[in-house]
Short mmCIF file of C-alpha atoms in Angstrom, two decimals:
data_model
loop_
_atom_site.label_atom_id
_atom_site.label_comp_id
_atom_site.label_asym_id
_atom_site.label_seq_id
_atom_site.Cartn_x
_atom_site.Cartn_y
_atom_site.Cartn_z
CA UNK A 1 -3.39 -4.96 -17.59
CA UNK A 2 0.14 -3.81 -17.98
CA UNK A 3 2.53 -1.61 -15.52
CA UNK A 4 4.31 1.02 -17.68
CA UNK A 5 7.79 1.07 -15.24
CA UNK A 6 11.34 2.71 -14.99
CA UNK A 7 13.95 3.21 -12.70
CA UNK A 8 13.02 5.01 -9.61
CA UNK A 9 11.64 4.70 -5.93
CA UNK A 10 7.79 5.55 -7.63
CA UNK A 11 7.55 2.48 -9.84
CA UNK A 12 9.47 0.34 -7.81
CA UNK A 13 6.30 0.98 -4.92
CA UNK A 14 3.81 -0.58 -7.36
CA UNK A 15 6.29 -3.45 -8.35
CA UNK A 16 6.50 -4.15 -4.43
CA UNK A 17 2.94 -4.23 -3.91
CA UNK A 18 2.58 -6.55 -6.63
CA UNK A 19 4.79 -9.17 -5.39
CA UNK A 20 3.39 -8.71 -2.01
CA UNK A 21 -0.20 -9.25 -3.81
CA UNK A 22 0.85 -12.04 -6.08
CA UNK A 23 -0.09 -10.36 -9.08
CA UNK A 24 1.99 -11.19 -12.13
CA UNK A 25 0.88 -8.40 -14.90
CA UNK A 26 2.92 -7.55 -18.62
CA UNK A 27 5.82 -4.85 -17.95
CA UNK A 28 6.32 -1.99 -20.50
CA UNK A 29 9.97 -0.35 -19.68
CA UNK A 30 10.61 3.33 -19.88
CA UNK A 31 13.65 5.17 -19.51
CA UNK A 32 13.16 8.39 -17.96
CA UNK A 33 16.64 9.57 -18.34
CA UNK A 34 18.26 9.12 -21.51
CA UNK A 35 15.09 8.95 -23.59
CA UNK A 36 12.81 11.08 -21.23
CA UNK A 37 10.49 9.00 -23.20
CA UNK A 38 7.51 9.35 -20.73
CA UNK A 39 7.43 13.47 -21.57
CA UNK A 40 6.94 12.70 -25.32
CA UNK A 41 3.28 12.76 -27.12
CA UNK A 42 2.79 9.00 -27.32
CA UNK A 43 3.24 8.70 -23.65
CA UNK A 44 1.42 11.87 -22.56
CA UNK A 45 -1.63 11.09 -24.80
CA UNK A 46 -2.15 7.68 -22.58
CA UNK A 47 -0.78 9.81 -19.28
CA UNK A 48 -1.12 13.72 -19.12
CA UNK A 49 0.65 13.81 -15.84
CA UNK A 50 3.47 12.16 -17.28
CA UNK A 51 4.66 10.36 -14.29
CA UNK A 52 5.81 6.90 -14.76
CA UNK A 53 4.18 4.31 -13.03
CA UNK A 54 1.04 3.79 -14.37
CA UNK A 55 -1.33 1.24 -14.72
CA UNK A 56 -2.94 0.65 -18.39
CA UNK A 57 -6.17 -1.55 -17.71
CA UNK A 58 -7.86 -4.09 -20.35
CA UNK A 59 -10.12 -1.44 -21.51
CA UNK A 60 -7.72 1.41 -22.34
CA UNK A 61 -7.96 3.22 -19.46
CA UNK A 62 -4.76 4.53 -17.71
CA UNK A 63 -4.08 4.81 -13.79
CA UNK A 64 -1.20 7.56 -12.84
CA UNK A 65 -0.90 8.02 -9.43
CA UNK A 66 1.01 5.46 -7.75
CA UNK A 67 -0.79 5.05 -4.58
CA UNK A 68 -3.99 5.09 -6.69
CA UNK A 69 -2.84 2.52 -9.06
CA UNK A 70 -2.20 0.65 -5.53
CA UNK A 71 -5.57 1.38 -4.06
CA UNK A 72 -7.12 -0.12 -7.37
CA UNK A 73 -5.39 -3.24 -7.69
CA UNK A 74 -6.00 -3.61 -3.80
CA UNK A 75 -10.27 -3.57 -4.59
CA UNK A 76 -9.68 -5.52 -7.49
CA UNK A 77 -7.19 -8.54 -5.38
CA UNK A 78 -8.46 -8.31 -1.98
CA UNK A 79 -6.17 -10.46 -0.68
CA UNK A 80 -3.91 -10.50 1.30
CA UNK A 81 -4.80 -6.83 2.30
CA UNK A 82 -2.21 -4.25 2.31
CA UNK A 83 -4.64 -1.11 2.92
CA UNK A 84 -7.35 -2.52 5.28
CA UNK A 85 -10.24 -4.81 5.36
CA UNK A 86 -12.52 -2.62 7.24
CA UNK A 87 -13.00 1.16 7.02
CA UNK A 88 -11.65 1.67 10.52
CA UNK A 89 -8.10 -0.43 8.94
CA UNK A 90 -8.70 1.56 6.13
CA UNK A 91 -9.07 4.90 7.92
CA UNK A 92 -6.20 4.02 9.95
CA UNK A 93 -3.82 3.05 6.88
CA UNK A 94 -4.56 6.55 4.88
CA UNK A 95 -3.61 8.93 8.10
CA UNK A 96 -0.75 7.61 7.96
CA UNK A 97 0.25 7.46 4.72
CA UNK A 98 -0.87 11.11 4.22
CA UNK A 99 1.26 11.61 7.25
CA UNK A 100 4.20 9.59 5.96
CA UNK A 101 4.01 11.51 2.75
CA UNK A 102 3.16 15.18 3.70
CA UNK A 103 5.93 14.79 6.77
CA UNK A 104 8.64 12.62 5.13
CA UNK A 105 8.87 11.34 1.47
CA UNK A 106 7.91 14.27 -0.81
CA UNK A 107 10.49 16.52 0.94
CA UNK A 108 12.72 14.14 0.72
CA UNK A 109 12.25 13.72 -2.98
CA UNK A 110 12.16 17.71 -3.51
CA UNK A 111 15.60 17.75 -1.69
CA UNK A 112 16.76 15.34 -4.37
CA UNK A 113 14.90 16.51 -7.28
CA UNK A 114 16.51 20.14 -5.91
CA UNK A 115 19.95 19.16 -5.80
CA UNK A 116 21.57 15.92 -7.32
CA UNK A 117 18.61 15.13 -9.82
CA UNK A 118 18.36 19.06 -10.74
CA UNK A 119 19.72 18.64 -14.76
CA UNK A 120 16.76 16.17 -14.54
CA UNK A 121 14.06 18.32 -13.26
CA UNK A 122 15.00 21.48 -14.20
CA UNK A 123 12.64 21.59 -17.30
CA UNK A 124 9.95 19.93 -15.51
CA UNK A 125 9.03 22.09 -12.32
CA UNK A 126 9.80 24.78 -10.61
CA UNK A 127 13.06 23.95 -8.46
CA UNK A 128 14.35 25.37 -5.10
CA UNK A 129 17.95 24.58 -4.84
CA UNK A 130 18.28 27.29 -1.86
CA UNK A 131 15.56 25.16 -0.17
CA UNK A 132 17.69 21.77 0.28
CA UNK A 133 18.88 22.40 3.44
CA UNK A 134 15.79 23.15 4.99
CA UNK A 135 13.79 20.43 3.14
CA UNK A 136 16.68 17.56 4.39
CA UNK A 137 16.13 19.23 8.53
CA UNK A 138 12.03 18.18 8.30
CA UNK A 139 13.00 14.85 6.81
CA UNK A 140 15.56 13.87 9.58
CA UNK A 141 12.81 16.12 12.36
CA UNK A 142 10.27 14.39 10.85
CA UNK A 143 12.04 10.86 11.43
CA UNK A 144 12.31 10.93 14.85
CA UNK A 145 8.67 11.85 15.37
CA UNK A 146 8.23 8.66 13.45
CA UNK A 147 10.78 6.58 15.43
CA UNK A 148 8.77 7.39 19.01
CA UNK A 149 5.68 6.65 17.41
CA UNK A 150 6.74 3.41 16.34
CA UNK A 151 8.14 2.00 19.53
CA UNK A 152 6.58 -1.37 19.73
CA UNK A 153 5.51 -1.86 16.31
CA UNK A 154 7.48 -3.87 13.85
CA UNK A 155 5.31 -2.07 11.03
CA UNK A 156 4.26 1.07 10.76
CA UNK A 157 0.71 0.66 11.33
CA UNK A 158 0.78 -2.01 13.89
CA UNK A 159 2.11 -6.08 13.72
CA UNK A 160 1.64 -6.07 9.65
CA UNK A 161 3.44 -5.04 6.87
CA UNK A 162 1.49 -2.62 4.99
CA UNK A 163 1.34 -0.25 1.78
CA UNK A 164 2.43 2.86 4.01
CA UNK A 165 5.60 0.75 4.94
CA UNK A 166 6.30 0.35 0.94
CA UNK A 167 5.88 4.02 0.98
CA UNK A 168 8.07 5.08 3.59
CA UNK A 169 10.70 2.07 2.56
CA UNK A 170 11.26 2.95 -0.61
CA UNK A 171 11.71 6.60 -0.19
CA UNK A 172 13.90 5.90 2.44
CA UNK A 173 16.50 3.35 0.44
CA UNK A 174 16.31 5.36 -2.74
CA UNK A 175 17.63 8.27 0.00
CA UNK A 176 20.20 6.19 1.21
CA UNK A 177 21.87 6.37 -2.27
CA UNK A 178 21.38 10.36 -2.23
CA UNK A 179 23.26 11.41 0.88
CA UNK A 180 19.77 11.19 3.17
CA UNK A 181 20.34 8.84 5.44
CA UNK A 182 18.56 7.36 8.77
CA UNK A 183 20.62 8.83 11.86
CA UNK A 184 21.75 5.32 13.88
CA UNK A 185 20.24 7.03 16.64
CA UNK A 186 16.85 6.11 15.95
CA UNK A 187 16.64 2.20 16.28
CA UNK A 188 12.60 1.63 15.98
CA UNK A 189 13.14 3.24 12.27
CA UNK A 190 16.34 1.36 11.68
CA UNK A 191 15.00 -2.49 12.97
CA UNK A 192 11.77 -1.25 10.38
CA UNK A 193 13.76 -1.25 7.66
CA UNK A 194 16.07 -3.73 8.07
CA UNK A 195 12.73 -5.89 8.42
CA UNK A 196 11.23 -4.63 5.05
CA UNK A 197 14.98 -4.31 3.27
CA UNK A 198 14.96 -8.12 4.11
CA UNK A 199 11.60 -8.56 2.12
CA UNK A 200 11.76 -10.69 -0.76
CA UNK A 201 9.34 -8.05 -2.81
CA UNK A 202 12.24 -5.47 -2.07
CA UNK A 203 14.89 -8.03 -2.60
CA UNK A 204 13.45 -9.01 -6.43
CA UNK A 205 12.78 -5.27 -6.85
CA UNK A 206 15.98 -3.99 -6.42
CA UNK A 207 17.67 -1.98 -9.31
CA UNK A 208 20.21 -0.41 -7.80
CA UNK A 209 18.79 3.01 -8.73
CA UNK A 210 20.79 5.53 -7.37
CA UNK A 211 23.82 3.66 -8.27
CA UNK A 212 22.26 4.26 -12.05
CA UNK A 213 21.87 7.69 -11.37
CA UNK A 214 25.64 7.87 -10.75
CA UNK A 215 27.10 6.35 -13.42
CA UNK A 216 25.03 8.71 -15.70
CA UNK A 217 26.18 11.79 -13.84
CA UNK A 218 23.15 12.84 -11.88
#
């Protein structure tokens, strides 16, 4: 297998889970900025989507959806479990990543993709700069829901770190660098990430990409 990776809160997920896992699998780097090198026909012929992860397996065949690449590798290394080991864990683990995701992360990366990362996204969706404001209020609404709901869990689905807290963790640091950050006020959410931010898989998986994004204008 290899991981075809770039900068960016997406790929850096799947290089989380990995370390988490143990797995140690071939990287193949992509720049999506300078090169946009993952929207050309070599790239979209293994990937139609064109997003960047994705997973290339032994046989050919290529993964493109983060979580799914995630989900995969999680049937095909069991252990240690970061989705569930039953279908009641399991159960559990997708409500609230759907609820993590639909509530929190993909308006927070439409807010971006809306207004600092527009010249990047412009040519590649529809974009809403007019709805930035609105899109930032759920985010921060949607974070205190989550910060009651946590209170007396150190991870977001109970005692152990799982895939929905490399969801929510990297969407949240990757925000930190784009003027989205986690009010003080909500301390459950705060003492969460200072647990995963202290991580080695998010130490060794740190590359500083906002910081990137920066120095090349965005």
């Amino acid at each position: 297998m290899k991981l075809y990776n770039s900068l960016g809160p997406n790929p850096r997920k799947v290089r989380m889970f990995l370390i988490e896992k143990g797995i140690d699998i071939e990287f193949v780097e992509y720049d999506m900025l300078l090169g946009a090198e993952n929207r050309k026909e070599s790239y979209l012929s293994k990937n139609p989507g064109g997003q960047i992860p994705a997973l290339e397996l032994d046989n050919g065949t290529v993964i493109g959806e983060t979580v799914v690449i995630c989900e995969y590798l999680e049937e095909q290394f069991p252990s240690p479990t970061l989705i569930g080991s039953t279908p009641q864990e399991r159960a559990d683990h997708r409500q609230w990543q759907r609820r993590i995701e639909l509530n929190i992360t993909e308006h927070l990366y439409n807010a971006f993709r809306y207004s600092v990362g527009i010249d990047i996204f412009k040519e590649r969706m529809t974009v809403i700069p007019e709805a930035v404001e609105g899109l930032s209020n759920i985010v921060q609404t949607k974070l205190g829901w989550l910060n009651s709901q946590m209170e007396g869990k150190e991870y977001i689905t109970g005692k152990d770190m799982k895939l929905v807290d490399i969801i929510l963790y990297c969407a949240l640091d990757f925000g930190a660098g784009v003027n989205q950050t986690i009010p003080s006020a909500l301390t459950n959410i705060n003492n969460w990430f200072e647990r995963m931010h202290g991580r080695e898989s998010a130490k060794n998986t740190y590359h500083a990409d906002s910081e990137k994004m920066k120095m090349r204008g965005i």
